[in-house]
The first five atom37 places (N, CA, C, CB, O) and aatype in JSON, in Angstrom:
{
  "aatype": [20, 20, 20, 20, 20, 20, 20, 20, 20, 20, 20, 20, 20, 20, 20, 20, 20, 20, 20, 20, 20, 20, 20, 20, 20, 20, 20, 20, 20, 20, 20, 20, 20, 20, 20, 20, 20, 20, 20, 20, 20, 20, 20, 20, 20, 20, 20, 20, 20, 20, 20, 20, 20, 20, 20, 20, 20, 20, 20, 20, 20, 20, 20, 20, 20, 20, 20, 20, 20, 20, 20, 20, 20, 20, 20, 20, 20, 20, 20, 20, 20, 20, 20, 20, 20, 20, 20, 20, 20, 20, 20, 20, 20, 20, 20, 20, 20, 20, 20, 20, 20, 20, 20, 20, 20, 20, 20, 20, 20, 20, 20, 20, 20, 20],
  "atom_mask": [
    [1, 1, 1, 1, 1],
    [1, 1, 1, 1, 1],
    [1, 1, 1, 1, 1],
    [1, 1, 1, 1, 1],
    [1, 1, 1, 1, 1],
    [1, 1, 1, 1, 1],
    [1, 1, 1, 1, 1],
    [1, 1, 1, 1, 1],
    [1, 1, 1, 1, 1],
    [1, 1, 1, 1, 1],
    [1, 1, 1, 1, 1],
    [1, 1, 1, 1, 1],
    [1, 1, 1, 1, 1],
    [1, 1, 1, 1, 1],
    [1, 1, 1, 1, 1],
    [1, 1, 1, 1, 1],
    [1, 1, 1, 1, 1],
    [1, 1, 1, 1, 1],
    [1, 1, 1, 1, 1],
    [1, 1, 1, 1, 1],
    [1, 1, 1, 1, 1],
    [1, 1, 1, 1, 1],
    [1, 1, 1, 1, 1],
    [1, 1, 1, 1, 1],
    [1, 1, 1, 1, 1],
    [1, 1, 1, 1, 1],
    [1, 1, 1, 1, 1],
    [1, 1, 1, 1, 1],
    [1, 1, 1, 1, 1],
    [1, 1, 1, 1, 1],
    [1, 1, 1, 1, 1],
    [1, 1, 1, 1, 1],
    [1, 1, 1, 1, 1],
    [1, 1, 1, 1, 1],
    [1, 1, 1, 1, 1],
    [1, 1, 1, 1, 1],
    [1, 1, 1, 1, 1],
    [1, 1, 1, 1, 1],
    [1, 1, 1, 1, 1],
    [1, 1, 1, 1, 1],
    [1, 1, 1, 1, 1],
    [1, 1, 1, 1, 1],
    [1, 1, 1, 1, 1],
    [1, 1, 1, 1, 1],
    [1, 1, 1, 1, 1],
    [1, 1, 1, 1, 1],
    [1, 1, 1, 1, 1],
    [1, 1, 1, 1, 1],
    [1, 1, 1, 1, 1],
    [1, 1, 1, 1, 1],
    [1, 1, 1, 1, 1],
    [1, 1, 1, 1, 1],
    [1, 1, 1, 1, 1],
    [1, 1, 1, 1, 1],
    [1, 1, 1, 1, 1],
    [1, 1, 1, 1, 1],
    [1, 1, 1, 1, 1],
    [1, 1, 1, 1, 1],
    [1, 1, 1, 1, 1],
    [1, 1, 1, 1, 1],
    [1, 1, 1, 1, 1],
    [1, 1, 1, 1, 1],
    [1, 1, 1, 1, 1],
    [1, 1, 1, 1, 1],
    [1, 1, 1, 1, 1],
    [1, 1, 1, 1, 1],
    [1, 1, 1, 1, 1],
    [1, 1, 1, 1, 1],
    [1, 1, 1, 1, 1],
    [1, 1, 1, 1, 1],
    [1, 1, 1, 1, 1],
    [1, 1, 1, 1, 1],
    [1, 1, 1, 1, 1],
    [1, 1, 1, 1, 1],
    [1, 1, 1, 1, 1],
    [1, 1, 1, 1, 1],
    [1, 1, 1, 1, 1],
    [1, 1, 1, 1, 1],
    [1, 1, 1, 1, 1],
    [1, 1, 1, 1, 1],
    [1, 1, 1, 1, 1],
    [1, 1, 1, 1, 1],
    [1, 1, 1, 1, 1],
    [1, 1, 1, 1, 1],
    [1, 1, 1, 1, 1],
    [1, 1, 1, 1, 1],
    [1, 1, 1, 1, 1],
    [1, 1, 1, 1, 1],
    [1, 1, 1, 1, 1],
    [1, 1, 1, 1, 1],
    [1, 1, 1, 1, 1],
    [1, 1, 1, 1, 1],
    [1, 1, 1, 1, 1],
    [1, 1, 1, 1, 1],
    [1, 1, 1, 1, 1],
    [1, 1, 1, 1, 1],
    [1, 1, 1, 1, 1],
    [1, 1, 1, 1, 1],
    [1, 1, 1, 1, 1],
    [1, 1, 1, 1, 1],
    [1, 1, 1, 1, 1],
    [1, 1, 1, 1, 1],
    [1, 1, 1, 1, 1],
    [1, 1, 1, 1, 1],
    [1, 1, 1, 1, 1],
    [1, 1, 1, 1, 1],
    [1, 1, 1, 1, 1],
    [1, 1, 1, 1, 1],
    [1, 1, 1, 1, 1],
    [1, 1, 1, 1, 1],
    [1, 1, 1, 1, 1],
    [1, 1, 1, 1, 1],
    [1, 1, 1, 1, 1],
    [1, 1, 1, 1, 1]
  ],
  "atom_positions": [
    [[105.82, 42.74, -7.61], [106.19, 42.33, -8.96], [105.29, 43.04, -9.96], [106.09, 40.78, -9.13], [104.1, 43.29, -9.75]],
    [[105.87, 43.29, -10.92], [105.39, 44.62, -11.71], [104.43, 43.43, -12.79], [107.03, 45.88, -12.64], [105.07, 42.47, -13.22]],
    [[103.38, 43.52, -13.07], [102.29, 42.77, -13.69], [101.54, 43.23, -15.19], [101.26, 42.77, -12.61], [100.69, 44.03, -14.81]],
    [[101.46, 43.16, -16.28], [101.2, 43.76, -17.53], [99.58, 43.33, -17.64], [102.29, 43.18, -18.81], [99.57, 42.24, -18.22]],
    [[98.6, 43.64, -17.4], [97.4, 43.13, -17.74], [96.73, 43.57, -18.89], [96.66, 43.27, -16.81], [96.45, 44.75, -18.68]],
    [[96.24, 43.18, -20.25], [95.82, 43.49, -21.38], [94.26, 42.99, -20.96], [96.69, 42.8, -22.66], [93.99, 42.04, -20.22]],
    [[93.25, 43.92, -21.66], [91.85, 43.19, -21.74], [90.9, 44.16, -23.41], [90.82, 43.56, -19.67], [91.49, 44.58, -24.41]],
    [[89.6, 44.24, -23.18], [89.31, 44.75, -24.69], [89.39, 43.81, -25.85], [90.28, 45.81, -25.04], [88.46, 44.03, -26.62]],
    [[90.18, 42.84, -26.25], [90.08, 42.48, -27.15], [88.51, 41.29, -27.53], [91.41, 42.11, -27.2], [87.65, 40.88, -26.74]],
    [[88.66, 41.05, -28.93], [87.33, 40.37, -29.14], [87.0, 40.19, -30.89], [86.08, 41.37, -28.32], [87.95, 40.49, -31.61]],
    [[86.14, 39.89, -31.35], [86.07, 39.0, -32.66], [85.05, 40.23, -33.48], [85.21, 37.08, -32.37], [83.86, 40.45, -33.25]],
    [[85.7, 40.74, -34.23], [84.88, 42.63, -34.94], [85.04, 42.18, -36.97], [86.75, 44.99, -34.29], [85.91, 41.91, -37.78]],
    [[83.78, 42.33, -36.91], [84.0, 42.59, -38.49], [84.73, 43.73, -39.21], [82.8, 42.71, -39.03], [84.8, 44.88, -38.78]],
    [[85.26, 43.3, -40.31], [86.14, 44.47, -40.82], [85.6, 45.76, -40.92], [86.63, 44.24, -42.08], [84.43, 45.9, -41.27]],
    [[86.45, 46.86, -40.61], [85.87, 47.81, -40.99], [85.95, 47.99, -39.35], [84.56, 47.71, -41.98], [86.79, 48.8, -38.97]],
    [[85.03, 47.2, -38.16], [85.1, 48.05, -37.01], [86.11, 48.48, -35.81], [84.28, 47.68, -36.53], [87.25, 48.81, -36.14]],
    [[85.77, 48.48, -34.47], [86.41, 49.25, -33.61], [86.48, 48.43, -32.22], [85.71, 50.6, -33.54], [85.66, 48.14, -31.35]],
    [[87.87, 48.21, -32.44], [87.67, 47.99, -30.64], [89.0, 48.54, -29.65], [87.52, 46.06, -30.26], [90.14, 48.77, -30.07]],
    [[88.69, 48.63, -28.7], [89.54, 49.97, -27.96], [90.32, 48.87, -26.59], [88.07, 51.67, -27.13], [89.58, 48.2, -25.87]],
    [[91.31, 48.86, -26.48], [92.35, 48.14, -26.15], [92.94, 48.9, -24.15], [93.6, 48.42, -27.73], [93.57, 49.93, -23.95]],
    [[92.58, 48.23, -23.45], [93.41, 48.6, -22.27], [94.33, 47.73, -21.94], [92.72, 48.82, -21.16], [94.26, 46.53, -22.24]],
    [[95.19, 48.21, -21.35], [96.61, 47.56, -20.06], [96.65, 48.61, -19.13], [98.55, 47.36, -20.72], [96.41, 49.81, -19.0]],
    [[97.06, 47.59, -18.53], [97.08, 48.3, -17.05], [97.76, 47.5, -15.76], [95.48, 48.56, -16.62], [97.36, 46.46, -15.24]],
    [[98.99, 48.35, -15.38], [100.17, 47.66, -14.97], [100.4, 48.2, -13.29], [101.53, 48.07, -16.11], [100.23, 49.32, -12.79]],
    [[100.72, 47.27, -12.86], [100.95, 47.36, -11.05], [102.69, 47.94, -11.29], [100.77, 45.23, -9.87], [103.41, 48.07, -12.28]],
    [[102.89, 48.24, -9.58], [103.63, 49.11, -9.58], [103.68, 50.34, -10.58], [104.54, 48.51, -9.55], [102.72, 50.67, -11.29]],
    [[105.04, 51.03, -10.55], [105.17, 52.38, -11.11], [106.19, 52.39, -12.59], [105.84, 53.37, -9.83], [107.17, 53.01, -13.02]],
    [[105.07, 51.04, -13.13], [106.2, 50.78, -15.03], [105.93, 51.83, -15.54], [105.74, 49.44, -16.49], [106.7, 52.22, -16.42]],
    [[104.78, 52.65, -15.19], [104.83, 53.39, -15.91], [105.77, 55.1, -16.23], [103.76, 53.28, -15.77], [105.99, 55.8, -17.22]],
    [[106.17, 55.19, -14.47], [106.52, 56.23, -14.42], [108.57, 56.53, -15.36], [106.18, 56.42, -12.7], [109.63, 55.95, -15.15]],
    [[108.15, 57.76, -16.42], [109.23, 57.7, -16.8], [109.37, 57.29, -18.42], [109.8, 56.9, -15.88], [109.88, 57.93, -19.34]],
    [[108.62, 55.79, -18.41], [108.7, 55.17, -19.57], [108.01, 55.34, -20.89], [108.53, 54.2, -19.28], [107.01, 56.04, -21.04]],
    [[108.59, 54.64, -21.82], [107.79, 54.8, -23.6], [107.04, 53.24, -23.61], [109.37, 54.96, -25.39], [107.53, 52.11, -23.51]],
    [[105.79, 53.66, -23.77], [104.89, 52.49, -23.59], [104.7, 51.97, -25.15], [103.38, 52.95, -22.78], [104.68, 52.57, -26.23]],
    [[104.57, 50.81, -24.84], [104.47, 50.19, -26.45], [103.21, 48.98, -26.66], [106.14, 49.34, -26.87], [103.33, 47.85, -26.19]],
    [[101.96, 49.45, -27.49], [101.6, 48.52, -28.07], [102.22, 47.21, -28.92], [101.04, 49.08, -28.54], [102.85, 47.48, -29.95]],
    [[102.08, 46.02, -28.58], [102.95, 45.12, -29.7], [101.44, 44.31, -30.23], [104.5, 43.79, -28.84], [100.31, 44.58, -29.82]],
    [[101.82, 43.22, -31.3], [100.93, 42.87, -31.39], [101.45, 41.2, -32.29], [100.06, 44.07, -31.94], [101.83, 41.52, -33.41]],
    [[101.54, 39.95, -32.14], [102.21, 39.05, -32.1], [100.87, 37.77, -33.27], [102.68, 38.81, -30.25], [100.05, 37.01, -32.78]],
    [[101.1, 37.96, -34.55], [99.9, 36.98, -35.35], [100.75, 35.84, -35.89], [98.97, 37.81, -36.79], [101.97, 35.83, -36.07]],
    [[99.54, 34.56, -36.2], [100.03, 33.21, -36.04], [101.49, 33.42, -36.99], [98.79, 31.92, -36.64], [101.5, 34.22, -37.92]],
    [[102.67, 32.59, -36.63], [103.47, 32.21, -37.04], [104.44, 33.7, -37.83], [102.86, 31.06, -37.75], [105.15, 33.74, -38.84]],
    [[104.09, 34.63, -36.95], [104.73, 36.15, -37.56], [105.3, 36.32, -35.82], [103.17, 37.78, -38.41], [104.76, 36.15, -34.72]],
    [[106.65, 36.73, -36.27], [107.39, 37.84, -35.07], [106.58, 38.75, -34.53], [108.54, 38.79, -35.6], [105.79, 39.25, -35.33]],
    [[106.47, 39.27, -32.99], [105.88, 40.04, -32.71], [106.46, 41.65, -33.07], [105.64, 39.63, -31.53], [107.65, 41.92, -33.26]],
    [[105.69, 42.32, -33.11], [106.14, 43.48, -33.66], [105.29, 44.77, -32.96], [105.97, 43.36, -35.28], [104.36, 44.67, -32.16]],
    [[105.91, 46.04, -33.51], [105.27, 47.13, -32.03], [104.55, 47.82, -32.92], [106.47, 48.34, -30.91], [104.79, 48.01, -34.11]],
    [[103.53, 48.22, -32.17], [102.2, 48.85, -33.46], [102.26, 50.1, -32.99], [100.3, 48.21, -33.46], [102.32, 51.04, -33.79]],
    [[102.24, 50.31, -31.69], [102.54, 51.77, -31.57], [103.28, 51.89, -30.32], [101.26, 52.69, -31.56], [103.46, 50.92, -29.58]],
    [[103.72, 53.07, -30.07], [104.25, 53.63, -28.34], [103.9, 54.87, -28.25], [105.96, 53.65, -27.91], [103.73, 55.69, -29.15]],
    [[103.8, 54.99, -26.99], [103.73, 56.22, -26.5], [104.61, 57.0, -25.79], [102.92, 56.21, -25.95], [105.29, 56.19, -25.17]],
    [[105.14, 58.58, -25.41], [106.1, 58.39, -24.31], [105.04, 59.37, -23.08], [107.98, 59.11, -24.76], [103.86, 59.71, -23.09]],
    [[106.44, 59.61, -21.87], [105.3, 60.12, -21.12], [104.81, 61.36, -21.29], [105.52, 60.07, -19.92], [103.82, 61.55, -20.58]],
    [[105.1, 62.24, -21.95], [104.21, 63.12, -22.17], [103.6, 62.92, -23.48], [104.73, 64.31, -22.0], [103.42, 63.99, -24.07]],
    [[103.23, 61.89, -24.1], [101.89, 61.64, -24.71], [102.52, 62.01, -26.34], [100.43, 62.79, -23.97], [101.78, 62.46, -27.21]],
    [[104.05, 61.71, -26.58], [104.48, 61.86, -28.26], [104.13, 60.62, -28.7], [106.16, 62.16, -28.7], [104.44, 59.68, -27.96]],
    [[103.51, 60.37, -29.81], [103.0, 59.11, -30.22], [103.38, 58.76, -31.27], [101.82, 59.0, -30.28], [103.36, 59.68, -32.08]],
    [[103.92, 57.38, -31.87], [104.61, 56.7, -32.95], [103.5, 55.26, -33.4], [106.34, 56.21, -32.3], [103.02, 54.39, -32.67]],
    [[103.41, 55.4, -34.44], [102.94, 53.95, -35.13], [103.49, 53.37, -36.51], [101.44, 54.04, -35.4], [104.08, 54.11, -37.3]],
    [[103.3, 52.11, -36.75], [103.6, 51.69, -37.41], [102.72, 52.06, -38.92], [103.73, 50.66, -36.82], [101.56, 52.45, -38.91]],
    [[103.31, 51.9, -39.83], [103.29, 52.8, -40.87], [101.65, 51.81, -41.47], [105.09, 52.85, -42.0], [100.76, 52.46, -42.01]],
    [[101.54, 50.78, -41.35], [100.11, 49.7, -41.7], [99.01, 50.23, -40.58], [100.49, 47.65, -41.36], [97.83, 49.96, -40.83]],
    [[99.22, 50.77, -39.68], [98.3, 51.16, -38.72], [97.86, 52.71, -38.75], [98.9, 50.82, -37.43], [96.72, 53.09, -38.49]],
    [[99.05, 53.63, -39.14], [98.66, 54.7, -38.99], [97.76, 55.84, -38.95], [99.0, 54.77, -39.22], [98.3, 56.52, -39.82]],
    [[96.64, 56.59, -38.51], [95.49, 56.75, -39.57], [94.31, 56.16, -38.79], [95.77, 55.91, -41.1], [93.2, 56.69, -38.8]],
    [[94.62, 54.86, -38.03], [93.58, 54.22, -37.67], [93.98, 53.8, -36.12], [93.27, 53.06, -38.7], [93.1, 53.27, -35.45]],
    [[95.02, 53.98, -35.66], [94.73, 53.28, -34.17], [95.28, 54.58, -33.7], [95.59, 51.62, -33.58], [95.9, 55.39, -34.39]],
    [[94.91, 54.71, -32.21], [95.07, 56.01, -31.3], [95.95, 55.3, -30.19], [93.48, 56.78, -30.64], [95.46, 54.22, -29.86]],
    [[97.26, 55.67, -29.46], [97.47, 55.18, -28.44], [97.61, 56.2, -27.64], [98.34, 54.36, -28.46], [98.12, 57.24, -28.04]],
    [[97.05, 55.97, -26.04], [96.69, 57.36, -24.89], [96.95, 56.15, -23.64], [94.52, 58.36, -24.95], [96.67, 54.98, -23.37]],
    [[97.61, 57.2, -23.16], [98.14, 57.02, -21.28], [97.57, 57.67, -20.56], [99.55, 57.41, -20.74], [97.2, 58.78, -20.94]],
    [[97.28, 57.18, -19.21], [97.01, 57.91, -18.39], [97.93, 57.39, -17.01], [95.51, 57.95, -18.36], [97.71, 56.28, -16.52]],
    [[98.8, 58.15, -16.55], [99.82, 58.44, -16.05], [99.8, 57.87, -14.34], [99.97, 59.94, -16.36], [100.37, 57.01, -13.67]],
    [[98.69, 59.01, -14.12], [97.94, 58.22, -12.79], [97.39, 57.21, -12.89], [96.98, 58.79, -12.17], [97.27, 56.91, -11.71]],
    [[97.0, 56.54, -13.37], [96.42, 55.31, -13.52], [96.81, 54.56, -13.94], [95.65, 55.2, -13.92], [96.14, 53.55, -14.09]],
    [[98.48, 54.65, -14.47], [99.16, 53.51, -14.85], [98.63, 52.8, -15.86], [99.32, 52.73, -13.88], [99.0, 51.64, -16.02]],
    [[97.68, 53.37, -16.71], [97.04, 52.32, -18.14], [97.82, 53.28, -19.55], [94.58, 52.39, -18.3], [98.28, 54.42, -19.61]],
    [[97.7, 52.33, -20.39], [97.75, 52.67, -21.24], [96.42, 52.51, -22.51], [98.83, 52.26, -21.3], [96.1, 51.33, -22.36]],
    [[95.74, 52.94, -23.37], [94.96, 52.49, -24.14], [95.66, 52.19, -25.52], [93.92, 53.34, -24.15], [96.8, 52.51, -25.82]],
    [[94.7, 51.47, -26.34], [94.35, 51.47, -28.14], [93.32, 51.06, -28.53], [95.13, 50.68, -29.02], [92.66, 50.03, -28.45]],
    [[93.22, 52.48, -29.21], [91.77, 52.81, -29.84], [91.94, 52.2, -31.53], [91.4, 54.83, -29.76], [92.42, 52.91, -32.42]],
    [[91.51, 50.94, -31.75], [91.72, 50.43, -33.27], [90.26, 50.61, -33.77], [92.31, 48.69, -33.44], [89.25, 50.02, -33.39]],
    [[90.42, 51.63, -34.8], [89.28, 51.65, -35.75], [89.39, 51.26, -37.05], [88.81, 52.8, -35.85], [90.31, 50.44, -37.09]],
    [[88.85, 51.44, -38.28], [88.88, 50.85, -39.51], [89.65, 49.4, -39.16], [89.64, 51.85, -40.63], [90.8, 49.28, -39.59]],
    [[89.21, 48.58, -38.59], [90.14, 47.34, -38.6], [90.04, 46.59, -39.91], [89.77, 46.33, -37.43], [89.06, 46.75, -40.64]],
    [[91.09, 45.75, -40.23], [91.46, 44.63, -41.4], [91.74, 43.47, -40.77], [92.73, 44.96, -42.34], [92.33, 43.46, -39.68]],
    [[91.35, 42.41, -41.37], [91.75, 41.38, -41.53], [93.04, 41.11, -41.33], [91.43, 41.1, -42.45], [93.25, 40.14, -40.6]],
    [[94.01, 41.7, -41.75], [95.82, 41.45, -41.23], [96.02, 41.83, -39.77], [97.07, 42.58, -42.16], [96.95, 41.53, -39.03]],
    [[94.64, 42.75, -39.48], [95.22, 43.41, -37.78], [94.52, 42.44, -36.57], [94.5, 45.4, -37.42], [94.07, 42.64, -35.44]],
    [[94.72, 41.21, -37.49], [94.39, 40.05, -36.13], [95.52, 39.47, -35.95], [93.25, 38.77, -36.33], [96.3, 38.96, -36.76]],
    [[95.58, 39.65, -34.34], [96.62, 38.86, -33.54], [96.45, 39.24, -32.34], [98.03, 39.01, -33.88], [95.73, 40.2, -32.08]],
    [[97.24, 38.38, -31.2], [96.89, 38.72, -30.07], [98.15, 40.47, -29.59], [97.07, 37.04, -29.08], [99.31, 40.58, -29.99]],
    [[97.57, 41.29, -28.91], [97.95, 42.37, -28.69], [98.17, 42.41, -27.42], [97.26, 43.23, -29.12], [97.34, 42.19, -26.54]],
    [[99.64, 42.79, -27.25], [100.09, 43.11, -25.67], [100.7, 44.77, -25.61], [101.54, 41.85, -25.12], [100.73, 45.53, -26.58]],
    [[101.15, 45.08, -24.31], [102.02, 45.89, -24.16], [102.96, 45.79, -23.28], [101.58, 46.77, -24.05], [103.03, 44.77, -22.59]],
    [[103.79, 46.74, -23.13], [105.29, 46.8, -22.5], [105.47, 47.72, -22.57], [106.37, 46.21, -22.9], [104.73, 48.62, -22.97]],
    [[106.81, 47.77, -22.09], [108.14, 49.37, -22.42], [108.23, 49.26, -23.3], [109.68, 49.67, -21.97], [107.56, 48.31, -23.69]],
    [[109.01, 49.97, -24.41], [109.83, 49.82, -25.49], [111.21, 50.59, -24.91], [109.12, 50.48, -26.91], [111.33, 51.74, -24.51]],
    [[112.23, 49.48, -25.02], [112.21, 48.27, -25.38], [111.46, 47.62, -24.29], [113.51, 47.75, -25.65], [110.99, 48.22, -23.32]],
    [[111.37, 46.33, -24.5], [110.37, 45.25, -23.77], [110.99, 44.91, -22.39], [110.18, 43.75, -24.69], [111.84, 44.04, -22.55]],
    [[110.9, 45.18, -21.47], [111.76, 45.39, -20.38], [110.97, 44.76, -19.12], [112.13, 46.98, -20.24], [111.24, 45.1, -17.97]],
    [[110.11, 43.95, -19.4], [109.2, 43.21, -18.64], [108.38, 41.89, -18.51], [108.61, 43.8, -18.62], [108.19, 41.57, -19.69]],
    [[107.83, 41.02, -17.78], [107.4, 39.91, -18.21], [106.17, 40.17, -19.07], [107.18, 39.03, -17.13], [105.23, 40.69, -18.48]],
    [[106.0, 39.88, -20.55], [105.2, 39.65, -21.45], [103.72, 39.45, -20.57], [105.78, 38.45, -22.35], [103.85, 38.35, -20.02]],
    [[102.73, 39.87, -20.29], [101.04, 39.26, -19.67], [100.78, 38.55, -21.12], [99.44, 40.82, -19.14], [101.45, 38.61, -22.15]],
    [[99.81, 37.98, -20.88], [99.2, 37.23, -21.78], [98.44, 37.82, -23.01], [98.42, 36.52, -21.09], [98.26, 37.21, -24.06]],
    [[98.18, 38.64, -22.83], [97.82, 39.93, -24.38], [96.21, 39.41, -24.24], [98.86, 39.48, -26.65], [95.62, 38.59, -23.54]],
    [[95.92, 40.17, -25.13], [94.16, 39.99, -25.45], [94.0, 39.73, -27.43], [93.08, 42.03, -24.83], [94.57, 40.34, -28.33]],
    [[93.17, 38.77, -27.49], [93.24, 38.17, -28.94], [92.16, 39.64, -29.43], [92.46, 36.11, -29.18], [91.23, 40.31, -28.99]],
    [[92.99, 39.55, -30.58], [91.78, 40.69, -31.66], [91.62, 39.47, -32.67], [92.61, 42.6, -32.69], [92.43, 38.57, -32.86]],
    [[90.38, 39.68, -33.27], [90.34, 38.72, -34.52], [89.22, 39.73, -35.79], [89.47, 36.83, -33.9], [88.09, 40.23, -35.73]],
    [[89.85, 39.68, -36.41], [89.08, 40.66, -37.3], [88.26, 39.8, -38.8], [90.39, 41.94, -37.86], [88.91, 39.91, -39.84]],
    [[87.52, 39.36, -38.87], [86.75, 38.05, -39.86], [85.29, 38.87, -40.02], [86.51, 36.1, -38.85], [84.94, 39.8, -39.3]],
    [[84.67, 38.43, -40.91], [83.5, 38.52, -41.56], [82.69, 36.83, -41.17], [83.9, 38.91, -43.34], [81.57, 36.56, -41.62]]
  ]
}
C-alpha cells in the first residue's frame, strides 16, 4: 500500500526557512507530477507547488520567489524548500500526485508567528 509520509515542518519566525520532505513507499513516484498542497484553519486545501518528473516546476503565484520544490526520483522523495516565510504560509502541508490520486498522510504543521 502506497504510503505519503510528510516530516520538516515546525514553528519559524517570519521571515525564516524551513525545508519540507515526503517520502512515499512503493513506485508513486514513478511517472508522476508531484504536488505540494498545503490545507490552513477553516480554508480549502490548495496546491502550492508541483513538480513533474523531469523536474518542470509550477507554484502558486503567493509563493513564488520563495519556495523551491525538488525530487529525487530514486528515492521516491519529494522536497520544499520555504524561505522568506509569512504569517499566511501557516498550515499544515502535505503532498500527493496532482491530481490527488492517493490516501492524504497526515502532513506536517508549519506555523509561522513571532
Amino acid at each position: 500500500q502506497v504510503q505519503l509520509v510528510e516530516s520538516g515542518g515546525g514553528l519559524v519566525q517570519p521571515g525564516g526557512s524551513l525545508r519540507l520532505s515526503c517520502a512515499a513507499s512503493g513506485s508513486i513516484f514513478s511517472g508522476a507530477l508531484m504536488g505540494w498542497y498545503r490545507q490552513a484553519p477553516g480554508k480549502q486545501r490548495e496546491l502550492v507547488a508541483q513538480i513533474t518528473y523531469n523536474s518542470g516546476t509550477t507554484y502558486l503565484d503567493s509563493v513564488n520567489g520563495r519556495f523551491t520544490i525538488s525530487r529525487d526520483n530514486a528515492k521516491n522523495t519529494v522536497d520544499l524548500q520555504m524561505n522568506s516565510l509569512k504569517p499566511e504560509d501557516t498550515a499544515i502541508y502535505y503532498c500527493n500526485t496532482n491530481p490527488a490520486g492517493f490516501t492524504w498522510g497526515q502532513g506536517t504543521q508549519v506555523t509561522v508567528s513571532s
